[in-house]
Every structure is written in structure tokens, then in C-alpha cells.
Amino acid sequence: MTTQVPGTLADRFRGQVIRPGDPDYEEARHVYNAMIDARPHVVIRCAGTDDVVAAVRYATETGRAVAVRGGGHSVPGFGTADDAVVVDLSVMQAVDVDPAARTASAGGGTTWGRFNDATAASGQATTGGIISTTGIGGLTLGGGIGYLSRGAGLSCDNLVAAEVVTADGRVVTADEDENADLFWALRGGGGNFGVVTRFTYRLHPVDQIYGGPVFFELADAPAVLTFYREFIREAPREYGGFPAFQIAPPLPFVPEARVGEPFVAVVSCYNGSAEEGERIIAGLREVAAPVAEHVGPMPYPALNSAFDPLVPPGLQHYWKAAFVTELTDEAIAAHVEHGARVPVVNSTMHIYPINGAVHDVAPDATAFGHRDAHFATVIAGMWPDPADNEANTRWVRDYHAAIAPHSQAGGYTNFASADDAGKVAENYGANYERLREVKRAWDPGNLFRLNQNIAP
């Protein structure tokens, strides 16, 4: 197979076509996870949907896989691959907000930071990620867990329409009325069915939130996690906080002598009045004395971007995930043991609450079917030095093995690593066979296979 890009391809693109040997190729071939060292056939920075159509058709003509890149945060590095056609959507970040209709439409490469800034102008938002540099596309297609999940549902629950470039190069709309089978699959089924070039979301009133992190001593971790388990069952849906194990970074509110030490923390986000938010967080302080905290009213985009400095491009990434029905005493003991061993400041463990509005949606209403889980756990290994790969991946694996007996089968695909590819059927559970049917209808040749792949 030739590796030369025909001039006719470059001629029909409005966006940048980057080939091996071009000055921008080294930068363009990389994604956030520095463990991924792929050399794609070409990187196409698409300027619009027409560029995406041309890229998909070229990949089909040459028999190459399509690697779709939005924010580039995919832990397995699905936004690049050897000899692949990389469809880079990062230029496509236009956001159109209709405040009266409470909807926003955004290009497929939009980041949550850009989206949130656009919707915040009208005091609205939808469920997005925890890191603002994450792309809306990958997060939404995998489900979309975030600060607002308990009150507003998952990102995919708020998707009302999608513009999709299909494997045969057509541009279609998917919503409840048009191509409803595709729309169902897009809401949790990942990038298996096409390239989504535009997402339209339902928005919710979100102005000032009350929240931020509170750090506690490791010795208080059992009490903090037990309190959180009981509290979150009946907590107001407007509260979307989560516990974490985290090494304290050098921040102004952390005592200098404690920087670099591991702590258990609770990161709070209350979408309501400061008075009620403070009342909720005051309950945490009654469980144990905080070592450090940075809590108060702030715009939602400020909280969404607060932890961005801990996740810069170029770190090594290895993650594992689990859905949890009940945070048992045994599970808490496993978290206390392994969370305390968090190896570097970038690495962390989060337990996201996914009850509330997430449970309002039936398990078969979208491809994301884990509607009986109350928590989604992620063990996120992130570190700067490749020499530490073995030690850090071992921490993630040992931690995951310890909580696995207390977790559901399968896990959240957005948090999976490359070695989780064999768990796709478990990840989708009862929805897996229907997803295969949709895959056969829309991508029978499996052109879109660089993902947590659902085989036709």
C-alpha cells in the first residue's frame, strides 16, 4: 500500500493536511497520552464537515482506519494510530447558544472549556467533564459523567441531535425522530458509528456554583468515605461532589509543609445558593478537621478548569474504571489501602456519584446502560517520566484488582485503557447485542474501529 498522499486529496481540503516529513507532523501525530507513539499516514485538520467527508472517503478508498480526534484525551490514544487517517476536529469549535430554547450546538472538536464559556454567558450549562480541555465528542459518545450528572443527567442524556458523517461518506442527522437507531447508539456507544461533526445539547440553569476541594488526613479517610456514602444517597440532586485520593499540589491554600503529601479529599459542586452549599460542606467538616480547603462561590467554568494544570499534554497515562452499586465497608477499606499509595501528584482516584437524574433514564433508553450503578470509580495514573511506567501502571492495576470484587462487571469506556479492549461486551451489558445491530447497519466494514470497538 502506498504511503503517498495524492495531491488531489490535499487540493480538496480547506483544512491543513499534514504528512510524514512535514514540519508540523511530529506535533500533530501525538495525543495527550505520551505512552502512545504512533505514526499515522496523514493528519487532516478538518475545517468543516466537508473536510470530514473527504477524509472518510479517502480512508475507505485506501483501506485505512479512521482515527477521530477531538480533544485528544483518549487514554488508549484512539486519536492516532500507525498508518491511519487521523480526522482531527480540533479546528471545529464553533458554539451557537440559543438561550431561550435552552440549547447549544457545538462543533465536534469543541472542548468543554470553550463550550462552558459560551453557555455561561446566559447562565446555563450542560453536564461536561472534570477537565476543561477534554473534548465534548469523546466524553458525550461514551456517556459523559461530570459535576452536574446527579442534577442534569449524563452528557449523552442531554444530547438532542447530532450531525454525523457515516462510513459511506454521507452526512446525516440523528435525533429522536430521524435515524433514531443511530441516535440511540451514539448516546454511550462511543465512536463506533461515524464521525460526529456537530452536537446539540439541552441546557440547564447553572450560574454561580458553590464548591471546591477540601483535603483531610489519610487517617480520616474511612470516616470521610463512610460519611460520603451515606450522605450522597439522599443528597440534593444539585450536589455533585466526589471523593478523591490526591497528593497535595503546591497551591496557595495548601500549607507549604504539607505540599507533596497524600490526602483524601472531597471536591464539591453545588448548583444552588451559597448558603445551602456551605451548609452541605459544613457537614463534611463535622466528620473530620480539614487540612486545607478552597471552597466558595465561583462560576461553573472556573471549577471545570480548576484541575487542568494537573493534566497537561505529554504525561504518561494508564487508567482503570469500575461501576459500583454499593460502596461497601470492604470497598472502602480497599480504597483506603491503595488510595494512600497514590504515587505522583498528577495521579488520582475519583468516585463519581451517578445516582439522581442518571437513574431517571431507563437502562435501554440509551446505549449507556449502567443505570443501576450509584458510583463510577476511576483510577487515573498520570506521570511525567517514562522510567516510572512500571511502578505507576502497577499501582493502577493493583488498586483496580482490589476493588474489582466490590464492583459491577465491565466499566466506563471513557476511562478504559488499551488492555481493556476484551471487556467491551461487559461494558455494554444487555445493550451490547443491539449495539452490534446498529453497527452492522451503519458501519458493516468496521471503518470506525479505533475505539472500544463493537464488532459488526
Coordinates of C-alpha atoms in Angstrom, one line a residue:
M1 CA 0.0 0.0 0.0
T2 CA 1.4 3.4 -1.0
T3 CA 2.0 5.9 1.8
Q4 CA 2.0 8.9 -0.5
V5 CA -0.9 11.3 -0.2
P6 CA -2.2 12.2 -3.6
G7 CA -2.3 15.8 -4.5
T8 CA -5.9 15.6 -5.3
L9 CA -6.6 14.9 -1.6
A10 CA -4.8 18.0 -0.4
D11 CA -6.4 20.0 -3.2
R12 CA -10.0 19.3 -2.0
F13 CA -9.3 20.2 1.6
R14 CA -9.9 23.5 3.2
G15 CA -8.1 22.4 6.4
Q16 CA -4.4 21.5 6.9
V17 CA -3.2 18.2 5.5
I18 CA -0.1 17.1 7.5
R19 CA 2.1 14.3 6.1
P20 CA 5.2 12.5 7.4
G21 CA 8.1 14.8 6.9
D22 CA 6.1 18.0 7.1
P23 CA 7.2 20.5 9.8
D24 CA 4.1 20.0 11.9
Y25 CA 4.0 16.2 11.7
E26 CA 5.8 15.4 14.9
E27 CA 3.4 17.6 16.9
A28 CA 0.3 16.5 15.0
R29 CA 0.9 12.8 15.4
H30 CA 0.9 12.9 19.2
V31 CA -2.1 12.9 21.6
Y32 CA -2.3 13.7 25.3
N33 CA -1.0 10.3 26.4
A34 CA 2.7 10.3 25.8
M35 CA 2.8 6.5 26.0
I36 CA 1.3 6.5 22.5
D37 CA 3.9 6.8 19.8
A38 CA 2.0 6.2 16.6
R39 CA 2.9 7.4 13.1
P40 CA -0.3 8.0 11.2
H41 CA -0.4 8.1 7.4
V42 CA -1.8 11.6 7.4
V43 CA -3.4 14.0 9.9
I44 CA -6.2 16.1 8.4
R45 CA -7.2 19.2 10.5
C46 CA -10.7 19.5 9.2
A47 CA -12.1 22.9 8.7
G48 CA -15.6 21.7 8.4
T49 CA -17.9 18.8 7.7
D50 CA -17.0 18.7 4.0
D51 CA -13.4 18.0 5.1
V52 CA -14.5 15.2 7.3
V53 CA -16.5 13.6 4.4
A54 CA -13.4 13.8 2.2
A55 CA -11.2 12.3 4.8
V56 CA -13.6 9.4 5.4
R57 CA -13.9 8.7 1.7
Y58 CA -10.2 8.7 1.3
A59 CA -9.7 6.3 4.2
T60 CA -12.3 4.0 2.6
E61 CA -10.6 4.2 -0.8
T62 CA -7.2 3.3 0.6
G63 CA -8.3 0.7 3.1
R64 CA -7.0 2.6 6.1
A65 CA -8.6 3.0 9.5
V66 CA -10.0 6.3 10.7
A67 CA -8.7 7.8 13.9
V68 CA -11.1 10.5 15.1
R69 CA -9.5 13.2 17.4
G70 CA -11.4 15.8 19.3
G71 CA -9.7 16.9 22.5
G72 CA -7.1 14.1 22.1
H73 CA -7.7 12.9 25.7
S74 CA -8.4 9.2 24.8
V75 CA -6.3 7.2 27.3
P76 CA -5.7 4.4 24.7
G77 CA -4.7 7.0 22.2
F78 CA -7.6 6.4 19.8
G79 CA -7.0 9.8 18.2
T80 CA -3.9 8.5 16.4
A81 CA -2.6 5.2 15.1
D82 CA 0.0 3.8 12.8
D83 CA -0.8 4.3 9.1
A84 CA -4.3 5.7 10.0
V85 CA -6.1 8.7 8.5
V86 CA -6.4 11.0 11.5
V87 CA -9.6 13.1 11.3
D88 CA -8.6 16.0 13.6
L89 CA -11.7 18.0 14.6
S90 CA -9.9 20.5 16.8
V91 CA -10.5 23.4 14.5
M92 CA -14.2 22.8 14.5
Q93 CA -15.1 24.6 17.8
A94 CA -17.9 27.0 16.9
V95 CA -20.6 27.1 19.6
D96 CA -24.0 28.5 18.9
V97 CA -26.2 29.1 22.0
D98 CA -30.0 29.6 21.9
P99 CA -30.7 30.9 25.5
A100 CA -34.5 31.0 25.0
A101 CA -34.7 27.4 23.7
R102 CA -32.1 26.3 26.3
T103 CA -30.0 24.5 23.7
A104 CA -26.4 24.9 22.4
S105 CA -24.9 23.4 19.2
A106 CA -21.1 22.9 19.0
G107 CA -18.6 21.6 16.5
G108 CA -17.2 18.2 17.0
G109 CA -13.8 19.4 18.2
T110 CA -15.1 21.7 20.8
T111 CA -13.6 21.4 24.3
W112 CA -15.7 21.7 27.4
G113 CA -13.9 24.8 28.4
R114 CA -14.9 26.6 25.2
F115 CA -18.5 25.2 25.4
N116 CA -18.9 26.2 29.1
D117 CA -17.6 29.7 28.4
A118 CA -20.1 30.1 25.6
T119 CA -23.1 28.9 27.6
A120 CA -22.2 30.6 30.8
A121 CA -22.9 34.0 29.2
S122 CA -26.6 33.1 29.6
G123 CA -26.3 31.4 33.0
Q124 CA -26.6 27.9 31.5
A125 CA -24.6 24.7 31.1
T126 CA -25.0 21.0 30.5
T127 CA -23.1 18.1 32.0
G128 CA -19.5 18.1 30.9
G129 CA -16.2 16.7 32.1
I130 CA -14.0 17.4 35.1
I131 CA -11.1 18.8 32.9
S132 CA -12.0 21.6 30.6
T133 CA -9.5 20.6 27.9
T134 CA -11.5 17.4 27.3
G135 CA -13.4 17.3 24.0
I136 CA -17.2 17.2 24.1
G137 CA -17.2 14.5 21.5
G138 CA -15.4 11.6 23.2
L139 CA -16.9 12.4 26.6
T140 CA -20.5 12.5 25.2
L141 CA -20.3 9.5 23.0
G142 CA -19.0 7.4 25.9
G143 CA -21.7 8.6 28.3
G144 CA -20.4 11.7 29.9
I145 CA -20.0 11.8 33.7
G146 CA -19.4 15.2 35.4
Y147 CA -20.2 17.6 38.2
L148 CA -23.8 18.1 37.0
S149 CA -24.7 14.4 36.4
R150 CA -26.9 14.0 39.5
G151 CA -29.0 17.0 38.7
A152 CA -29.0 17.1 34.9
G153 CA -28.1 13.5 33.8
L154 CA -25.1 12.4 31.7
S155 CA -23.8 14.4 28.8
C156 CA -25.4 11.8 26.5
D157 CA -28.8 12.2 28.2
N158 CA -28.7 15.9 27.2
L159 CA -27.8 15.3 23.6
V160 CA -30.8 16.2 21.5
A161 CA -29.3 15.9 18.0
A162 CA -26.1 15.1 16.2
E163 CA -24.7 15.7 12.7
V164 CA -22.8 12.5 11.6
V165 CA -20.5 11.6 8.8
T166 CA -21.2 7.9 8.1
A167 CA -18.8 5.2 6.9
D168 CA -20.1 5.6 3.3
G169 CA -19.4 9.4 3.4
R170 CA -22.9 10.6 3.8
V171 CA -23.9 13.4 6.2
V172 CA -27.0 12.6 8.3
T173 CA -28.8 14.0 11.3
A174 CA -29.5 11.7 14.2
D175 CA -32.2 12.6 16.8
E176 CA -35.3 11.0 18.4
D177 CA -37.2 11.2 15.1
E178 CA -34.6 10.9 12.4
N179 CA -32.2 7.9 12.3
A180 CA -33.3 7.0 15.9
D181 CA -31.3 3.8 16.0
L182 CA -28.1 5.7 15.3
F183 CA -29.1 8.4 17.9
W184 CA -29.6 5.7 20.5
A185 CA -26.2 4.2 19.8
L186 CA -24.4 7.5 19.9
R187 CA -25.5 8.1 23.4
G188 CA -22.9 5.8 25.1
G189 CA -21.7 3.6 22.3
G190 CA -18.6 5.6 21.6
G191 CA -17.1 6.4 18.2
N192 CA -18.2 3.2 16.6
F193 CA -20.8 4.5 14.2
G194 CA -19.5 7.6 12.5
V195 CA -17.8 11.0 13.0
V196 CA -20.0 13.4 14.8
T197 CA -19.3 16.8 13.4
R198 CA -21.9 18.7 15.5
F199 CA -23.5 18.1 18.8
T200 CA -26.7 19.8 20.0
Y201 CA -27.4 19.8 23.8
R202 CA -30.1 20.6 26.2
L203 CA -29.0 23.3 28.7
H204 CA -29.9 23.8 32.3
P205 CA -29.8 26.9 34.6
V206 CA -26.2 27.0 36.0
D207 CA -24.8 30.3 37.1
Q208 CA -22.6 30.6 40.3
I209 CA -21.9 27.2 41.9
Y210 CA -20.6 26.7 45.4
G211 CA -17.7 24.3 45.8
G212 CA -14.1 23.4 45.6
P213 CA -11.8 20.9 47.3
V214 CA -11.5 20.0 51.0
F215 CA -8.4 18.0 52.0
F216 CA -8.4 15.6 55.0
E217 CA -5.7 13.5 56.7
L218 CA -5.4 10.0 55.4
A219 CA -6.2 8.7 58.8
D220 CA -9.7 10.2 58.4
A221 CA -10.3 8.5 55.0
P222 CA -12.5 5.7 56.4
A223 CA -14.8 8.2 58.2
V224 CA -14.9 10.6 55.2
L225 CA -15.8 7.9 52.7
T226 CA -18.4 6.3 55.0
F227 CA -20.0 9.7 55.6
Y228 CA -20.0 10.4 51.9
R229 CA -21.6 7.0 51.1
E230 CA -24.5 7.7 53.4
F231 CA -24.8 11.4 52.5
I232 CA -24.9 11.1 48.7
R233 CA -27.8 8.6 48.8
E234 CA -30.3 11.4 49.8
A235 CA -28.2 14.5 48.9
P236 CA -29.9 17.2 46.9
R237 CA -29.6 16.5 43.2
E238 CA -27.9 19.9 42.8
Y239 CA -24.9 18.5 44.7
G240 CA -22.3 16.7 42.5
G241 CA -19.3 16.4 44.7
F242 CA -16.9 13.4 44.7
P243 CA -14.2 11.9 47.0
A244 CA -10.6 11.5 45.8
F245 CA -7.2 10.5 46.8
Q246 CA -4.7 13.1 45.8
I247 CA -1.2 14.3 46.6
A248 CA -1.4 18.0 47.5
P249 CA 0.0 20.2 44.8
P250 CA 1.8 23.5 45.6
L251 CA -1.3 25.7 45.8
P252 CA -1.7 28.8 47.9
F253 CA -4.3 27.3 50.2
V254 CA -2.2 24.2 51.0
P255 CA 0.2 24.6 53.9
E256 CA 3.7 24.7 52.5
A257 CA 4.9 21.9 54.9
R258 CA 2.1 19.6 53.6
V259 CA 2.7 20.0 49.8
G260 CA 3.6 16.7 48.3
E261 CA 1.8 14.6 50.9
P262 CA -1.2 12.3 50.0
F263 CA -4.7 13.2 51.3
V264 CA -8.2 12.1 50.9
A265 CA -10.3 15.0 49.5
V266 CA -13.8 15.8 48.6
V267 CA -14.4 18.1 45.6
S268 CA -17.8 19.7 45.9
C269 CA -20.0 21.3 43.3
Y270 CA -23.4 22.6 44.5
N271 CA -25.6 24.2 41.8
G272 CA -27.5 26.5 44.1
S273 CA -27.3 29.1 46.7
A274 CA -24.0 29.7 48.6
E275 CA -25.9 29.4 51.9
E276 CA -27.1 25.9 51.1
G277 CA -23.8 24.9 49.6
E278 CA -22.0 26.0 52.7
R279 CA -24.4 24.1 54.9
I280 CA -23.6 20.9 52.9
I281 CA -19.9 21.3 53.1
A282 CA -20.1 22.2 56.8
G283 CA -21.3 18.6 57.3
L284 CA -18.0 17.4 55.9
R285 CA -16.1 19.5 58.4
E286 CA -18.0 17.8 61.2
V287 CA -16.7 14.4 60.2
A288 CA -13.0 15.4 60.4
A289 CA -10.9 18.6 60.6
P290 CA -9.8 19.8 57.1
V291 CA -6.1 20.2 56.5
A292 CA -6.7 22.6 53.6
E293 CA -9.6 23.8 51.6
H294 CA -10.5 26.2 48.8
V295 CA -14.3 26.4 48.9
G296 CA -16.6 29.2 47.9
P297 CA -18.9 30.6 45.2
M298 CA -17.5 30.6 41.7
P299 CA -18.6 30.4 38.0
Y300 CA -19.1 26.9 36.9
P301 CA -16.4 27.2 34.2
A302 CA -13.9 28.1 37.0
L303 CA -14.4 24.8 38.7
N304 CA -14.4 22.9 35.5
S305 CA -10.9 24.2 34.7
A306 CA -9.5 24.1 38.3
F307 CA -7.6 20.9 37.8
D308 CA -6.4 21.5 34.3
P309 CA -2.8 22.1 35.4
L310 CA -2.6 18.6 36.8
V311 CA -3.4 17.1 33.3
P312 CA -1.1 18.8 30.8
P313 CA -0.3 17.3 27.5
G314 CA 2.7 14.9 27.5
L315 CA 2.1 12.8 30.6
Q316 CA 2.1 9.0 30.6
H317 CA -1.5 7.7 31.1
Y318 CA -2.8 4.4 32.4
W319 CA -6.3 4.2 33.8
K320 CA -8.8 1.7 35.1
A321 CA -12.5 2.1 35.8
A322 CA -15.4 0.4 37.7
F323 CA -19.1 0.9 38.2
V324 CA -20.2 0.3 41.8
T325 CA -23.7 -0.5 43.1
E326 CA -22.8 -0.1 46.7
L327 CA -19.7 1.4 48.4
T328 CA -19.4 -1.3 51.0
D329 CA -17.2 -1.3 54.0
E330 CA -14.9 -3.7 52.3
A331 CA -14.7 -1.5 49.2
I332 CA -13.9 1.5 51.5
A333 CA -11.1 -0.5 53.1
A334 CA -9.6 -1.3 49.7
H335 CA -9.7 2.4 48.7
V336 CA -8.1 3.5 51.9
E337 CA -5.2 1.0 51.4
H338 CA -4.5 1.7 47.8
G339 CA -5.5 5.3 47.6
A340 CA -3.0 6.2 50.2
R341 CA -0.3 4.9 47.9
V342 CA -1.0 7.4 45.1
P343 CA 2.4 7.7 43.6
V344 CA 2.6 11.2 42.0
V345 CA 0.8 14.5 42.1
N346 CA -0.9 14.0 38.7
S347 CA -2.3 10.6 39.6
T348 CA -5.6 10.3 41.4
M349 CA -8.7 8.2 42.2
H350 CA -12.2 9.6 42.0
I351 CA -15.5 8.1 43.0
Y352 CA -18.2 9.9 40.9
P353 CA -21.8 9.8 42.0
I354 CA -24.2 8.7 39.3
N355 CA -27.5 8.4 41.0
G356 CA -30.1 11.1 40.9
A357 CA -31.1 12.1 37.4
V358 CA -28.9 9.4 35.9
H359 CA -31.3 6.9 37.3
D360 CA -34.3 8.6 35.8
V361 CA -33.3 7.2 32.4
A362 CA -34.1 3.6 31.6
P363 CA -31.2 1.2 31.1
D364 CA -32.3 0.5 27.5
A365 CA -33.2 4.1 26.6
T366 CA -29.6 4.9 25.6
A367 CA -26.5 2.8 24.8
F368 CA -25.2 3.7 28.3
G369 CA -26.9 1.1 30.3
H370 CA -25.3 1.3 33.8
R371 CA -28.4 3.0 35.3
D372 CA -28.3 0.8 38.5
A373 CA -24.8 1.8 39.5
H374 CA -24.5 4.5 42.1
F375 CA -20.9 5.3 41.6
A376 CA -18.3 5.3 38.8
T377 CA -14.7 4.9 40.0
V378 CA -11.7 5.9 38.0
I379 CA -8.1 5.2 39.0
A380 CA -6.2 7.6 36.8
G381 CA -2.5 7.0 36.6
M382 CA -0.7 10.0 35.1
W383 CA 3.0 10.7 35.5
P384 CA 5.8 12.6 33.6
D385 CA 8.7 10.2 33.5
P386 CA 8.6 7.1 31.2
A387 CA 11.1 5.5 33.5
D388 CA 8.3 5.2 36.1
N389 CA 5.9 3.4 33.8
E390 CA 6.1 0.0 35.5
A391 CA 5.6 1.4 39.0
N392 CA 2.7 3.6 38.1
T393 CA 0.8 1.0 36.0
R394 CA 1.3 -1.5 38.8
W395 CA -0.4 0.9 41.2
V396 CA -3.4 1.3 38.9
R397 CA -3.7 -2.5 38.3
D398 CA -3.3 -3.4 42.0
Y399 CA -5.8 -0.8 43.0
H400 CA -8.3 -2.0 40.4
A401 CA -7.8 -5.6 41.4
A402 CA -8.6 -4.7 45.0
I403 CA -11.9 -3.0 44.2
A404 CA -13.0 -5.4 41.5
P405 CA -14.7 -7.9 43.8
H406 CA -16.9 -5.0 45.1
S407 CA -17.7 -3.6 41.6
Q408 CA -20.0 -4.5 38.7
A409 CA -18.9 -6.4 35.7
G410 CA -17.5 -4.1 33.0
G411 CA -16.6 -0.4 33.4
Y412 CA -16.9 3.0 31.9
T413 CA -15.5 3.0 28.4
N414 CA -14.2 6.6 28.7
F415 CA -11.9 5.6 31.5
A416 CA -10.7 2.3 29.9
S417 CA -7.1 1.6 28.8
A418 CA -5.9 -0.2 25.7
D419 CA -5.7 -3.5 27.5
D420 CA -9.5 -3.3 28.3
A421 CA -10.4 -4.0 24.7
G422 CA -11.6 -7.5 25.6
K423 CA -14.2 -6.2 28.0
V424 CA -16.4 -4.3 25.5
A425 CA -19.3 -6.7 25.8
E426 CA -19.2 -6.5 29.6
N427 CA -19.0 -2.7 29.4
Y428 CA -22.3 -2.5 27.5
G429 CA -24.1 -5.4 29.2
A430 CA -27.6 -6.0 28.0
N431 CA -27.3 -3.3 25.3
Y432 CA -24.3 -4.9 23.5
E433 CA -26.3 -7.0 21.0
R434 CA -28.4 -4.0 20.0
L435 CA -25.3 -2.0 19.5
R436 CA -23.9 -4.7 17.2
E437 CA -27.1 -4.5 15.2
V438 CA -26.7 -0.7 14.8
K439 CA -23.0 -1.2 13.9
R440 CA -23.9 -3.7 11.2
A441 CA -26.4 -1.2 9.8
W442 CA -24.1 1.9 9.8
D443 CA -20.6 0.6 9.6
P444 CA -20.6 -3.1 8.4
G445 CA -17.0 -2.9 7.3
N446 CA -15.8 -1.6 10.7
L447 CA -14.1 1.5 9.3
F448 CA -14.5 3.1 12.7
R449 CA -12.6 0.6 14.7
L450 CA -10.1 2.7 16.6
N451 CA -12.2 2.8 19.7
Q452 CA -13.6 0.5 22.4
N453 CA -14.7 -1.5 19.3
I454 CA -18.1 -3.1 18.8
A455 CA -17.6 -5.7 16.1
P456 CA -20.3 -5.8 13.4

